[in-house]
PDB file of C-alpha atoms and ligand atoms in Angstrom:
ATOM      1  CA  UNK A   1      30.484  15.916-154.362  1.00  0.00           C
ATOM      2  CA  UNK A   2      32.470  17.666-151.637  1.00  0.00           C
ATOM      3  CA  UNK A   3      31.805  21.137-150.286  1.00  0.00           C
ATOM      4  CA  UNK A   4      34.730  22.977-148.737  1.00  0.00           C
ATOM      5  CA  UNK A   5      33.035  24.903-145.980  1.00  0.00           C
ATOM      6  CA  UNK A   6      33.457  26.788-142.717  1.00  0.00           C
ATOM      7  CA  UNK A   7      30.562  26.814-140.273  1.00  0.00           C
ATOM      8  CA  UNK A   8      30.336  30.618-140.133  1.00  0.00           C
ATOM      9  CA  UNK A   9      31.070  31.311-143.806  1.00  0.00           C
ATOM     10  CA  UNK A  10      27.889  32.851-145.164  1.00  0.00           C
ATOM     11  CA  UNK A  11      28.927  32.108-148.761  1.00  0.00           C
ATOM     12  CA  UNK A  12      29.261  28.417-147.833  1.00  0.00           C
ATOM     13  CA  UNK A  13      26.015  28.613-145.808  1.00  0.00           C
ATOM     14  CA  UNK A  14      24.202  29.665-149.047  1.00  0.00           C
ATOM     15  CA  UNK A  15      25.485  26.618-150.849  1.00  0.00           C
ATOM     16  CA  UNK A  16      24.675  24.299-147.914  1.00  0.00           C
ATOM     17  CA  UNK A  17      21.058  25.523-147.992  1.00  0.00           C
ATOM     18  CA  UNK A  18      20.799  24.975-151.765  1.00  0.00           C
ATOM     19  CA  UNK A  19      22.318  21.462-151.561  1.00  0.00           C
ATOM     20  CA  UNK A  20      19.792  20.588-148.841  1.00  0.00           C
ATOM     21  CA  UNK A  21      16.811  22.137-150.658  1.00  0.00           C
ATOM     22  CA  UNK A  22      17.747  20.220-153.795  1.00  0.00           C
ATOM     23  CA  UNK A  23      18.391  17.046-151.778  1.00  0.00           C
ATOM     24  CA  UNK A  24      21.839  16.550-153.317  1.00  0.00           C
ATOM     25  CA  UNK A  25      24.054  14.042-151.523  1.00  0.00           C
ATOM     26  CA  UNK A  26      27.335  15.677-150.516  1.00  0.00           C
ATOM     27  CA  UNK A  27      30.194  15.576-148.044  1.00  0.00           C
ATOM     28  CA  UNK A  28      31.334  18.590-146.031  1.00  0.00           C
ATOM     29  CA  UNK A  29      35.079  19.294-145.800  1.00  0.00           C
ATOM     30  CA  UNK A  30      35.664  21.908-143.090  1.00  0.00           C
ATOM     31  CA  UNK A  31      38.388  24.532-143.640  1.00  0.00           C
ATOM     32  CA  UNK A  32      39.126  26.651-140.573  1.00  0.00           C
ATOM     33  CA  UNK A  33      39.233  30.389-141.343  1.00  0.00           C
ATOM     34  CA  UNK A  34      40.429  31.305-137.855  1.00  0.00           C
ATOM     35  CA  UNK A  35      43.542  29.135-138.072  1.00  0.00           C
ATOM     36  CA  UNK A  36      44.014  30.378-141.672  1.00  0.00           C
ATOM     37  CA  UNK A  37      43.683  26.927-143.229  1.00  0.00           C
ATOM     38  CA  UNK A  38      42.144  28.696-146.227  1.00  0.00           C
ATOM     39  CA  UNK A  39      45.474  30.400-146.923  1.00  0.00           C
ATOM     40  CA  UNK A  40      47.486  27.176-146.891  1.00  0.00           C
ATOM     41  CA  UNK A  41      48.951  25.987-150.194  1.00  0.00           C
ATOM     42  CA  UNK A  42      46.966  22.763-149.887  1.00  0.00           C
ATOM     43  CA  UNK A  43      43.665  24.673-149.947  1.00  0.00           C
ATOM     44  CA  UNK A  44      44.869  27.208-152.517  1.00  0.00           C
ATOM     45  CA  UNK A  45      45.481  24.264-154.833  1.00  0.00           C
ATOM     46  CA  UNK A  46      41.697  23.807-154.699  1.00  0.00           C
ATOM     47  CA  UNK A  47      40.641  27.459-154.659  1.00  0.00           C
ATOM     48  CA  UNK A  48      43.419  29.759-155.818  1.00  0.00           C
ATOM     49  CA  UNK A  49      41.675  32.731-154.176  1.00  0.00           C
ATOM     50  CA  UNK A  50      41.893  31.040-150.789  1.00  0.00           C
ATOM     51  CA  UNK A  51      38.201  31.706-150.140  1.00  0.00           C
ATOM     52  CA  UNK A  52      35.390  29.487-148.899  1.00  0.00           C
ATOM     53  CA  UNK A  53      33.415  27.767-150.439  1.00  0.00           C
ATOM     54  CA  UNK A  54      34.621  25.479-153.202  1.00  0.00           C
ATOM     55  CA  UNK A  55      32.709  22.550-154.627  1.00  0.00           C
ATOM     56  CA  UNK A  56      34.623  19.483-155.803  1.00  0.00           C
ATOM     57  CA  UNK A  57      32.610  17.325-158.184  1.00  0.00           C
ATOM     58  CA  UNK A  58      32.766  13.532-158.169  1.00  0.00           C
ATOM     59  CA  UNK A  59      35.239  13.646-161.096  1.00  0.00           C
ATOM     60  CA  UNK A  60      37.514  16.037-159.105  1.00  0.00           C
ATOM     61  CA  UNK A  61      36.689  19.141-161.127  1.00  0.00           C
ATOM     62  CA  UNK A  62      36.290  22.186-158.859  1.00  0.00           C
ATOM     63  CA  UNK A  63      33.907  25.142-158.909  1.00  0.00           C
ATOM     64  CA  UNK A  64      34.702  28.246-156.865  1.00  0.00           C
ATOM     65  CA  UNK A  65      32.557  31.323-156.088  1.00  0.00           C
ATOM     66  CA  UNK A  66      29.243  30.557-154.410  1.00  0.00           C
ATOM     67  CA  UNK A  67      27.198  32.237-157.159  1.00  0.00           C
ATOM     68  CA  UNK A  68      28.828  30.046-159.824  1.00  0.00           C
ATOM     69  CA  UNK A  69      28.344  26.959-157.653  1.00  0.00           C
ATOM     70  CA  UNK A  70      24.665  27.776-157.177  1.00  0.00           C
ATOM     71  CA  UNK A  71      24.198  28.347-160.894  1.00  0.00           C
ATOM     72  CA  UNK A  72      25.821  24.987-161.627  1.00  0.00           C
ATOM     73  CA  UNK A  73      23.526  23.240-159.143  1.00  0.00           C
ATOM     74  CA  UNK A  74      20.486  24.932-160.675  1.00  0.00           C
ATOM     75  CA  UNK A  75      21.518  23.824-164.172  1.00  0.00           C
ATOM     76  CA  UNK A  76      22.485  20.263-163.292  1.00  0.00           C
ATOM     77  CA  UNK A  77      19.806  19.513-160.681  1.00  0.00           C
ATOM     78  CA  UNK A  78      16.664  21.117-162.118  1.00  0.00           C
ATOM     79  CA  UNK A  79      14.172  18.718-160.476  1.00  0.00           C
ATOM     80  CA  UNK A  80      13.814  20.982-157.456  1.00  0.00           C
ATOM     81  CA  UNK A  81      14.249  24.475-158.966  1.00  0.00           C
ATOM     82  CA  UNK A  82      15.329  27.397-156.794  1.00  0.00           C
ATOM     83  CA  UNK A  83      14.564  30.139-159.322  1.00  0.00           C
ATOM     84  CA  UNK A  84      11.337  30.715-161.282  1.00  0.00           C
ATOM     85  CA  UNK A  85      11.064  29.653-164.933  1.00  0.00           C
ATOM     86  CA  UNK A  86       9.796  33.012-166.073  1.00  0.00           C
ATOM     87  CA  UNK A  87      12.840  35.096-167.196  1.00  0.00           C
ATOM     88  CA  UNK A  88      11.595  38.349-165.677  1.00  0.00           C
ATOM     89  CA  UNK A  89      10.736  36.750-162.330  1.00  0.00           C
ATOM     90  CA  UNK A  90      14.107  34.984-162.386  1.00  0.00           C
ATOM     91  CA  UNK A  91      15.829  38.341-162.962  1.00  0.00           C
ATOM     92  CA  UNK A  92      14.073  39.766-159.893  1.00  0.00           C
ATOM     93  CA  UNK A  93      15.315  36.875-157.762  1.00  0.00           C
ATOM     94  CA  UNK A  94      18.866  37.271-159.087  1.00  0.00           C
ATOM     95  CA  UNK A  95      18.776  41.017-158.534  1.00  0.00           C
ATOM     96  CA  UNK A  96      17.733  40.422-154.902  1.00  0.00           C
ATOM     97  CA  UNK A  97      20.543  37.867-154.447  1.00  0.00           C
ATOM     98  CA  UNK A  98      23.125  40.180-156.003  1.00  0.00           C
ATOM     99  CA  UNK A  99      22.382  42.955-153.510  1.00  0.00           C
ATOM    100  CA  UNK A 100      23.609  40.505-150.878  1.00  0.00           C
ATOM    101  CA  UNK A 101      26.353  38.775-152.884  1.00  0.00           C
ATOM    102  CA  UNK A 102      27.826  41.869-154.564  1.00  0.00           C
ATOM    103  CA  UNK A 103      26.910  44.888-152.444  1.00  0.00           C
ATOM    104  CA  UNK A 104      26.740  43.716-148.805  1.00  0.00           C
ATOM    105  CA  UNK A 105      28.864  40.606-148.321  1.00  0.00           C
ATOM    106  CA  UNK A 106      32.181  41.506-150.059  1.00  0.00           C
ATOM    107  CA  UNK A 107      32.794  44.694-148.054  1.00  0.00           C
ATOM    108  CA  UNK A 108      32.016  42.977-144.751  1.00  0.00           C
ATOM    109  CA  UNK A 109      34.171  39.922-145.363  1.00  0.00           C
ATOM    110  CA  UNK A 110      36.747  38.687-142.846  1.00  0.00           C
ATOM    111  CA  UNK A 111      39.728  40.004-144.801  1.00  0.00           C
ATOM    112  CA  UNK A 112      38.142  43.455-145.144  1.00  0.00           C
ATOM    113  CA  UNK A 113      37.330  43.632-141.416  1.00  0.00           C
ATOM    114  CA  UNK A 114      40.865  42.413-140.560  1.00  0.00           C
ATOM    115  CA  UNK A 115      42.286  45.136-142.820  1.00  0.00           C
ATOM    116  CA  UNK A 116      40.195  47.802-141.072  1.00  0.00           C
ATOM    117  CA  UNK A 117      41.296  46.828-137.560  1.00  0.00           C
ATOM    118  CA  UNK A 118      44.788  45.615-138.522  1.00  0.00           C
ATOM    119  CA  UNK A 119      46.382  47.755-141.243  1.00  0.00           C
ATOM    120  CA  UNK A 120      44.140  50.808-140.727  1.00  0.00           C
ATOM    121  CA  UNK A 121      44.045  50.364-136.937  1.00  0.00           C
ATOM    122  CA  UNK A 122      40.357  51.256-136.643  1.00  0.00           C
ATOM    123  CA  UNK A 123      38.924  50.613-133.173  1.00  0.00           C
ATOM    124  CA  UNK A 124      36.548  47.654-132.792  1.00  0.00           C
ATOM    125  CA  UNK A 125      33.545  49.988-132.380  1.00  0.00           C
ATOM    126  CA  UNK A 126      34.212  51.619-135.746  1.00  0.00           C
ATOM    127  CA  UNK A 127      34.531  48.228-137.378  1.00  0.00           C
ATOM    128  CA  UNK A 128      31.060  47.369-136.065  1.00  0.00           C
ATOM    129  CA  UNK A 129      29.688  50.689-137.334  1.00  0.00           C
ATOM    130  CA  UNK A 130      31.119  49.873-140.775  1.00  0.00           C
ATOM    131  CA  UNK A 131      29.661  46.376-140.691  1.00  0.00           C
ATOM    132  CA  UNK A 132      26.160  47.463-139.715  1.00  0.00           C
ATOM    133  CA  UNK A 133      26.221  50.424-142.134  1.00  0.00           C
ATOM    134  CA  UNK A 134      26.513  48.204-145.206  1.00  0.00           C
ATOM    135  CA  UNK A 135      24.003  45.623-144.019  1.00  0.00           C
ATOM    136  CA  UNK A 136      21.452  48.356-143.276  1.00  0.00           C
ATOM    137  CA  UNK A 137      22.110  49.948-146.647  1.00  0.00           C
ATOM    138  CA  UNK A 138      21.231  46.652-148.385  1.00  0.00           C
ATOM    139  CA  UNK A 139      18.456  45.530-146.024  1.00  0.00           C
ATOM    140  CA  UNK A 140      16.631  48.888-146.423  1.00  0.00           C
ATOM    141  CA  UNK A 141      16.204  48.068-150.123  1.00  0.00           C
ATOM    142  CA  UNK A 142      15.628  44.308-149.741  1.00  0.00           C
ATOM    143  CA  UNK A 143      12.776  44.991-147.303  1.00  0.00           C
ATOM    144  CA  UNK A 144      10.984  47.085-149.951  1.00  0.00           C
ATOM    145  CA  UNK A 145      11.333  44.287-152.521  1.00  0.00           C
ATOM    146  CA  UNK A 146       9.536  41.730-150.349  1.00  0.00           C
ATOM    147  CA  UNK A 147       5.821  41.057-150.022  1.00  0.00           C
ATOM    148  CA  UNK A 148       4.209  39.485-147.001  1.00  0.00           C
ATOM    149  CA  UNK A 149       4.934  35.945-148.210  1.00  0.00           C
ATOM    150  CA  UNK A 150       6.410  33.178-146.053  1.00  0.00           C
ATOM    151  CA  UNK A 151       9.618  33.150-148.093  1.00  0.00           C
ATOM    152  CA  UNK A 152      11.255  35.835-150.234  1.00  0.00           C
ATOM    153  CA  UNK A 153       9.416  35.364-153.502  1.00  0.00           C
ATOM    154  CA  UNK A 154       6.689  32.869-152.806  1.00  0.00           C
ATOM    155  CA  UNK A 155       5.634  30.550-150.048  1.00  0.00           C
ATOM    156  CA  UNK A 156       8.290  28.076-151.172  1.00  0.00           C
ATOM    157  CA  UNK A 157      11.985  28.483-150.278  1.00  0.00           C
ATOM    158  CA  UNK A 158      14.324  29.312-153.154  1.00  0.00           C
ATOM    159  CA  UNK A 159      17.580  30.973-154.139  1.00  0.00           C
ATOM    160  CA  UNK A 160      16.753  34.338-152.566  1.00  0.00           C
ATOM    161  CA  UNK A 161      16.185  32.654-149.197  1.00  0.00           C
ATOM    162  CA  UNK A 162      19.496  30.809-149.535  1.00  0.00           C
ATOM    163  CA  UNK A 163      21.205  34.212-149.819  1.00  0.00           C
ATOM    164  CA  UNK A 164      19.092  36.102-147.290  1.00  0.00           C
ATOM    165  CA  UNK A 165      19.111  33.742-144.292  1.00  0.00           C
ATOM    166  CA  UNK A 166      22.949  33.619-143.905  1.00  0.00           C
ATOM    167  CA  UNK A 167      23.135  37.402-144.222  1.00  0.00           C
ATOM    168  CA  UNK A 168      20.483  37.836-141.502  1.00  0.00           C
ATOM    169  CA  UNK A 169      22.379  35.339-139.335  1.00  0.00           C
ATOM    170  CA  UNK A 170      25.448  37.587-139.646  1.00  0.00           C
ATOM    171  CA  UNK A 171      23.412  40.713-138.946  1.00  0.00           C
ATOM    172  CA  UNK A 172      22.118  39.174-135.697  1.00  0.00           C
ATOM    173  CA  UNK A 173      25.652  38.137-134.751  1.00  0.00           C
ATOM    174  CA  UNK A 174      26.707  41.763-135.059  1.00  0.00           C
ATOM    175  CA  UNK A 175      23.678  43.019-133.072  1.00  0.00           C
ATOM    176  CA  UNK A 176      21.869  44.756-135.912  1.00  0.00           C
ATOM    177  CA  UNK A 177      18.398  45.911-134.875  1.00  0.00           C
ATOM    178  CA  UNK A 178      16.049  43.838-137.043  1.00  0.00           C
ATOM    179  CA  UNK A 179      12.859  45.575-135.825  1.00  0.00           C
ATOM    180  CA  UNK A 180      13.198  47.880-138.851  1.00  0.00           C
ATOM    181  CA  UNK A 181      12.833  44.858-141.133  1.00  0.00           C
ATOM    182  CA  UNK A 182       9.609  42.990-140.267  1.00  0.00           C
ATOM    183  CA  UNK A 183       9.354  41.124-143.582  1.00  0.00           C
ATOM    184  CA  UNK A 184      12.989  40.004-143.484  1.00  0.00           C
ATOM    185  CA  UNK A 185      12.521  38.950-139.836  1.00  0.00           C
ATOM    186  CA  UNK A 186       9.393  36.900-140.617  1.00  0.00           C
ATOM    187  CA  UNK A 187      11.110  35.105-143.506  1.00  0.00           C
ATOM    188  CA  UNK A 188      14.136  34.376-141.302  1.00  0.00           C
ATOM    189  CA  UNK A 189      11.846  32.929-138.639  1.00  0.00           C
ATOM    190  CA  UNK A 190       9.884  30.829-141.141  1.00  0.00           C
ATOM    191  CA  UNK A 191      12.895  29.418-143.023  1.00  0.00           C
ATOM    192  CA  UNK A 192      14.697  28.506-139.837  1.00  0.00           C
ATOM    193  CA  UNK A 193      11.951  25.985-139.098  1.00  0.00           C
ATOM    194  CA  UNK A 194      12.568  24.118-142.366  1.00  0.00           C
ATOM    195  CA  UNK A 195      14.938  21.090-142.265  1.00  0.00           C
ATOM    196  CA  UNK A 196      17.060  22.333-145.214  1.00  0.00           C
ATOM    197  CA  UNK A 197      17.853  25.520-143.300  1.00  0.00           C
ATOM    198  CA  UNK A 198      18.162  23.883-139.871  1.00  0.00           C
ATOM    199  CA  UNK A 199      20.731  21.417-141.225  1.00  0.00           C
ATOM    200  CA  UNK A 200      22.676  24.171-143.029  1.00  0.00           C
ATOM    201  CA  UNK A 201      22.861  26.465-139.985  1.00  0.00           C
ATOM    202  CA  UNK A 202      26.301  27.213-138.493  1.00  0.00           C
ATOM    203  CA  UNK A 203      25.390  25.521-135.195  1.00  0.00           C
ATOM    204  CA  UNK A 204      24.520  22.272-137.031  1.00  0.00           C
ATOM    205  CA  UNK A 205      27.911  22.013-138.753  1.00  0.00           C
ATOM    206  CA  UNK A 206      30.509  19.391-137.822  1.00  0.00           C
ATOM    207  CA  UNK A 207      33.176  22.108-137.404  1.00  0.00           C
ATOM    208  CA  UNK A 208      31.061  24.287-135.085  1.00  0.00           C
ATOM    209  CA  UNK A 209      32.952  24.399-131.783  1.00  0.00           C
TER     210      UNK A 209
HETATM  211  N1  LIG G 301      32.484  35.966-153.702  1.00  0.00           N
HETATM  212  C1  LIG G 301      32.916  34.812-152.986  1.00  0.00           C
HETATM  213  C2  LIG G 301      33.186  35.216-151.557  1.00  0.00           C
HETATM  214  C3  LIG G 301      33.807  34.099-150.773  1.00  0.00           C
HETATM  215  C4  LIG G 301      34.255  34.604-149.428  1.00  0.00           C
HETATM  216  O1  LIG G 301      34.605  35.766-149.266  1.00  0.00           O
HETATM  217  N2  LIG G 301      34.287  33.696-148.453  1.00  0.00           N
HETATM  218  C5  LIG G 301      34.675  34.084-147.134  1.00  0.00           C
HETATM  219  C6  LIG G 301      33.857  33.355-146.093  1.00  0.00           C
HETATM  220  S1  LIG G 301      32.168  33.846-146.199  1.00  0.00           S
HETATM  221  C7  LIG G 301      36.129  33.766-146.926  1.00  0.00           C
HETATM  222  O2  LIG G 301      36.613  32.750-147.371  1.00  0.00           O
HETATM  223  N3  LIG G 301      36.852  34.669-146.251  1.00  0.00           N
HETATM  224  C8  LIG G 301      38.210  34.499-145.961  1.00  0.00           C
HETATM  225  C9  LIG G 301      38.910  35.791-145.776  1.00  0.00           C
HETATM  226  O3  LIG G 301      38.287  36.843-145.898  1.00  0.00           O
HETATM  227  O4  LIG G 301      40.111  35.754-145.513  1.00  0.00           O
HETATM  228  C10 LIG G 301      31.838  33.714-153.025  1.00  0.00           C
HETATM  229  O5  LIG G 301      30.666  34.047-153.140  1.00  0.00           O
HETATM  230  O6  LIG G 301      32.194  32.533-152.985  1.00  0.00           O
END
């Protein structure tokens, strides 16, 4: 299968982590967000929304939206599960992931930030205030949902870690003070020593300048 990716796309970063954790053979196809390759007709033929990531299966069928891609991988590659079997525990993992996928990430996305500084002409400093505001809002709650385990829900990496680590990476990039989030910080530190996370990191990607 082929993953359409961009090294700094946190939605693609989630999928890269899951593919690595599940040991699924795949090829990375970089799409450059800065040169707007994602808005070209050739990419929109793959993902009509013009967003990263998209997963092309070996029979050329395509899945868009990282959450749908991750659900597909969980269903079709169950040997290394990323969510617990127990329905209630699984719901807690999905709830954690959705805080990131639905309530933090979409309002801090590239096109939202470009709209703030472009169309609305907000100064750069206000854009950063916006960015940090919504991460802090989510992280304040995520921190309370964690125990002192090595990873989010256990001592074994899973779906919640695949969502959390890219979001923390972005938070650090935008100079968020992580001292307020000791559990999140410890999990970030731990996961970033695991090969699946090291190989999925932006700096390890073929399109990282
Ligand atoms: N909900 C989508 C979000 C995808 C998304 O927003 N991707 C970003 C990169 S992380 C993107 O392509 N941004 C391009 C833009 O904002 O113009 C998913 O989870 O796949």
